[in-house]
C-alpha positions in Angstrom: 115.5 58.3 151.4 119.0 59.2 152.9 119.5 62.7 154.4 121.6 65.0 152.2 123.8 67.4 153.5 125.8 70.3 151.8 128.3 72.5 152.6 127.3 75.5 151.0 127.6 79.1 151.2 130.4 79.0 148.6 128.5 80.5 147.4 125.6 81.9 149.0 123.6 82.4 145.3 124.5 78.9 144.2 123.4 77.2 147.1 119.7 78.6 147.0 120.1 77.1 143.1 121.3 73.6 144.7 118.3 74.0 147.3 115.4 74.8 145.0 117.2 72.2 142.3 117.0 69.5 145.1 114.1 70.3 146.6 111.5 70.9 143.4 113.4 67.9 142.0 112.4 65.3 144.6 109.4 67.1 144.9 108.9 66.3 140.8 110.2 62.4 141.5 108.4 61.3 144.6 104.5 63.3 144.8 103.0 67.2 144.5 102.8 66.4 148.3 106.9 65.7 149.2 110.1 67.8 149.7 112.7 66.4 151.2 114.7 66.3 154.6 117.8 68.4 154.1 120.3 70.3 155.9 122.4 72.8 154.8 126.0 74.2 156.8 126.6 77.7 155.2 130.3 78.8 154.9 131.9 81.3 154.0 133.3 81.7 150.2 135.8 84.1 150.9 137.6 82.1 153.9 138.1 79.4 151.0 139.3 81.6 148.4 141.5 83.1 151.5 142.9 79.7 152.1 143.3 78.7 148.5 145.5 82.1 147.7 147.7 81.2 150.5 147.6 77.7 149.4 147.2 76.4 153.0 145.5 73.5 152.1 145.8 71.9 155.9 143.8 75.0 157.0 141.1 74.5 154.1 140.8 70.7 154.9 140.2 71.1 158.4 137.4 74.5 157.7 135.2 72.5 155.0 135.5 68.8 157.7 134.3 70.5 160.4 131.2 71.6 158.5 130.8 68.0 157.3 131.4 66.8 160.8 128.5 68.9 161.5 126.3 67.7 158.7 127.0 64.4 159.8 125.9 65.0 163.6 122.6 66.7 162.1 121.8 63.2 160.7 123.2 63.6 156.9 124.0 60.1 155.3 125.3 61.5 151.8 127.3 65.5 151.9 128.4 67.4 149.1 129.9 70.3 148.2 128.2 73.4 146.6 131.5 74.9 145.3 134.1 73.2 142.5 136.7 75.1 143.7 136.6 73.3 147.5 136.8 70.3 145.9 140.6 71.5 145.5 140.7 69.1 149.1 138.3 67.0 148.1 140.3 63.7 148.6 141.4 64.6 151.5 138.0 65.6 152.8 136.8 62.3 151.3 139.4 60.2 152.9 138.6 61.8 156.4 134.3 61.7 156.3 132.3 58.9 157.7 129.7 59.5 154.8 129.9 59.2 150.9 130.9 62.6 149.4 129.5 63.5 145.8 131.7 65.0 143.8 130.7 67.9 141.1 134.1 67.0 139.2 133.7 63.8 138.9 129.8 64.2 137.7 130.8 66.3 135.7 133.2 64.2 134.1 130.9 61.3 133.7 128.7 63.3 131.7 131.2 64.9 129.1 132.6 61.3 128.0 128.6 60.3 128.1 128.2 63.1 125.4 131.6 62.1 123.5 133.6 65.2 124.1 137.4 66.0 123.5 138.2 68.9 124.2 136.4 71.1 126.5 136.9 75.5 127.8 137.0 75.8 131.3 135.7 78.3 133.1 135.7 79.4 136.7 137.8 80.4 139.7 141.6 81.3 139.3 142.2 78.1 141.7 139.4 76.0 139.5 141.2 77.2 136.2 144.8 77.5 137.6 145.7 74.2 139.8 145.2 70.5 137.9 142.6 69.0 140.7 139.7 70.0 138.0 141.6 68.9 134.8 143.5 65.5 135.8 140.1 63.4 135.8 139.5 64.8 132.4 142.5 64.6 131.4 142.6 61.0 132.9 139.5 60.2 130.8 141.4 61.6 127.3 139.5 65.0 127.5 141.4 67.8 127.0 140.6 70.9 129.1 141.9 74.5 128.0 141.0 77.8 129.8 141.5 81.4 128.8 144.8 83.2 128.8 146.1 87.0 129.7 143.5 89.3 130.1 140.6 87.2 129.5 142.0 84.9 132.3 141.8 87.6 134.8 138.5 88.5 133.6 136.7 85.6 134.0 138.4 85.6 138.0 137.3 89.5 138.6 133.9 88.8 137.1 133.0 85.8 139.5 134.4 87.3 142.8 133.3 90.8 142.4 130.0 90.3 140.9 128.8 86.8 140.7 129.6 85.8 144.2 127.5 88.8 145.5 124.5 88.1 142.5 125.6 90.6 140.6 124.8 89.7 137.0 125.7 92.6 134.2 124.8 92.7 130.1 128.3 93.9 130.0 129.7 90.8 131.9 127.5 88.0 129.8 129.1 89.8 126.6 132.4 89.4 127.8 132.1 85.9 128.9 130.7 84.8 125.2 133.4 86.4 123.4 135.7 84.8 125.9 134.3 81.5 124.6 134.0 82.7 120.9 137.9 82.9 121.0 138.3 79.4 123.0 136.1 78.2 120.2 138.7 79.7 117.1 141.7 79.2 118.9 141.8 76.2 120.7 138.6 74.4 118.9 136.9 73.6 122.2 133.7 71.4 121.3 132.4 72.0 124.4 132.4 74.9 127.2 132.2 74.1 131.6 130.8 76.2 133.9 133.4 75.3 136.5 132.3 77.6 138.8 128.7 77.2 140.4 127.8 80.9 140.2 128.4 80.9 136.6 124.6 79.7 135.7 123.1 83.1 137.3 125.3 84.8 134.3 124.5 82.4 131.2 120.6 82.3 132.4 119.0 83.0 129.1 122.5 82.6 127.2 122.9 81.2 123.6 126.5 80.3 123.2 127.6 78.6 119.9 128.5 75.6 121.8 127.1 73.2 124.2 127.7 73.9 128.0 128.2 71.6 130.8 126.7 72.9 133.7 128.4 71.4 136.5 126.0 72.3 139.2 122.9 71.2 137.0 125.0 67.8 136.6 125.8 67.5 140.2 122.3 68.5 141.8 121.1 65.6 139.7 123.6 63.0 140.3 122.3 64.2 144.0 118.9 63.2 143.5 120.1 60.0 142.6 122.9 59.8 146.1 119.3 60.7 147.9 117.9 57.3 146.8 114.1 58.8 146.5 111.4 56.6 146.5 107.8 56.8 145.4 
């Protein structure tokens, strides 16, 4: 198999998801009596928001490449990221590493023309939902991504960096976020909703909306398994 690395820690509640994902996965695909060698550089979430709000994207670049350089020295032959917002560098970081980078947007993509849809909600950061490095290889691929305007914009960024990102998951919050999709649904006739932010899973755990969700960390940690190249 080859070593995965991730940069994680952005944040800290989605990368135990990635870990126990990964590690029960190749668990499940090689033998009861396997996990796998992985390593894991935790950053921190709110330097990358930090850098993102100031939009010093030099500064972010050079942050998430030392933590890949890192990776790399620890023996990691394949690195991702745990975030979707990070991957707001992600060609640059790709452009600079010695190793294959997986990314969760383009997973992600992959698997919305795979299921045929058109138009698709967005949800996540106010970078994620904001800047076009999430919705240009949709839109490249003739999906249409909309996300949530005005005060239901704001909502879904208050809701992920003041609760989420610590674990904090609230009825009050998951009632918000499906009426948030509800609208998307009646005013923009999404087929589909994405859970562009990797913390988002801890608050639709046990969900129901009307429509399908793509869960871009489920996608990714699998198209992971795959990068690790398992073998019975």
């Amino acid at each position: 198999m080859k070593k995965l690395g991730l940069i994680g820690g952005t944040g800290p509640e989605s990368t135990l998801i990635y870990y126990k994902k990964l590690v029960y996965g190749a668990n499940q695909l090689v033998g009861k009596d396997f996990f796998p060698n992985l390593s894991i550089e935790s950053l921190n979430v709110f330097d990358v928001l930090k850098y993102c709000a100031e939009r010093d994207y030099p500064a972010l670049t050079q942050y998430l490449m030392q933590g890949i350089d890192n990776l790399v020295a620890a023996g990691c032959e394949v690195v991702s990221l745990t975030g979707n917002t990070p991957h707001i560098v992600f060609d640059a970081l790709r452009a600079q590493s010695s190793v294959p980078l997986v990314s969760i947007i383009e997973t992600a993509r992959d698997a919305a023309k795979t299921r045929g849809f058109k138009k698709l909600g967005l949800l996540g950061t106010r970078f994620t939902m904001e800047e076009d490095f999430f919705k240009k290889p949709f839109r490249d691929a003739g999906i249409e991504i909309v996300t949530p305007a005005g005060c239901d914009f704001d909502f879904v960024v208050s809701k992920i960096s003041e609760e989420l990102e610590h674990g904090l998951v609230k009825p009050e919050t998951q009632e918000g976020f499906l009426n948030i999709i509800q609208k998307l649904v009646a005013e923009s006739g999404i087929d589909a909703v994405v859970l562009g932010c990797t913390e988002l899973p801890l608050l639709f755990n046990g969900l129901h909306p009307a429509i399908p969700c793509l869960d871009t960390l489920e996608i990714h940690a699998e198209a992971l398994l795959g990068a690790m190249e398992l073998s019975r």
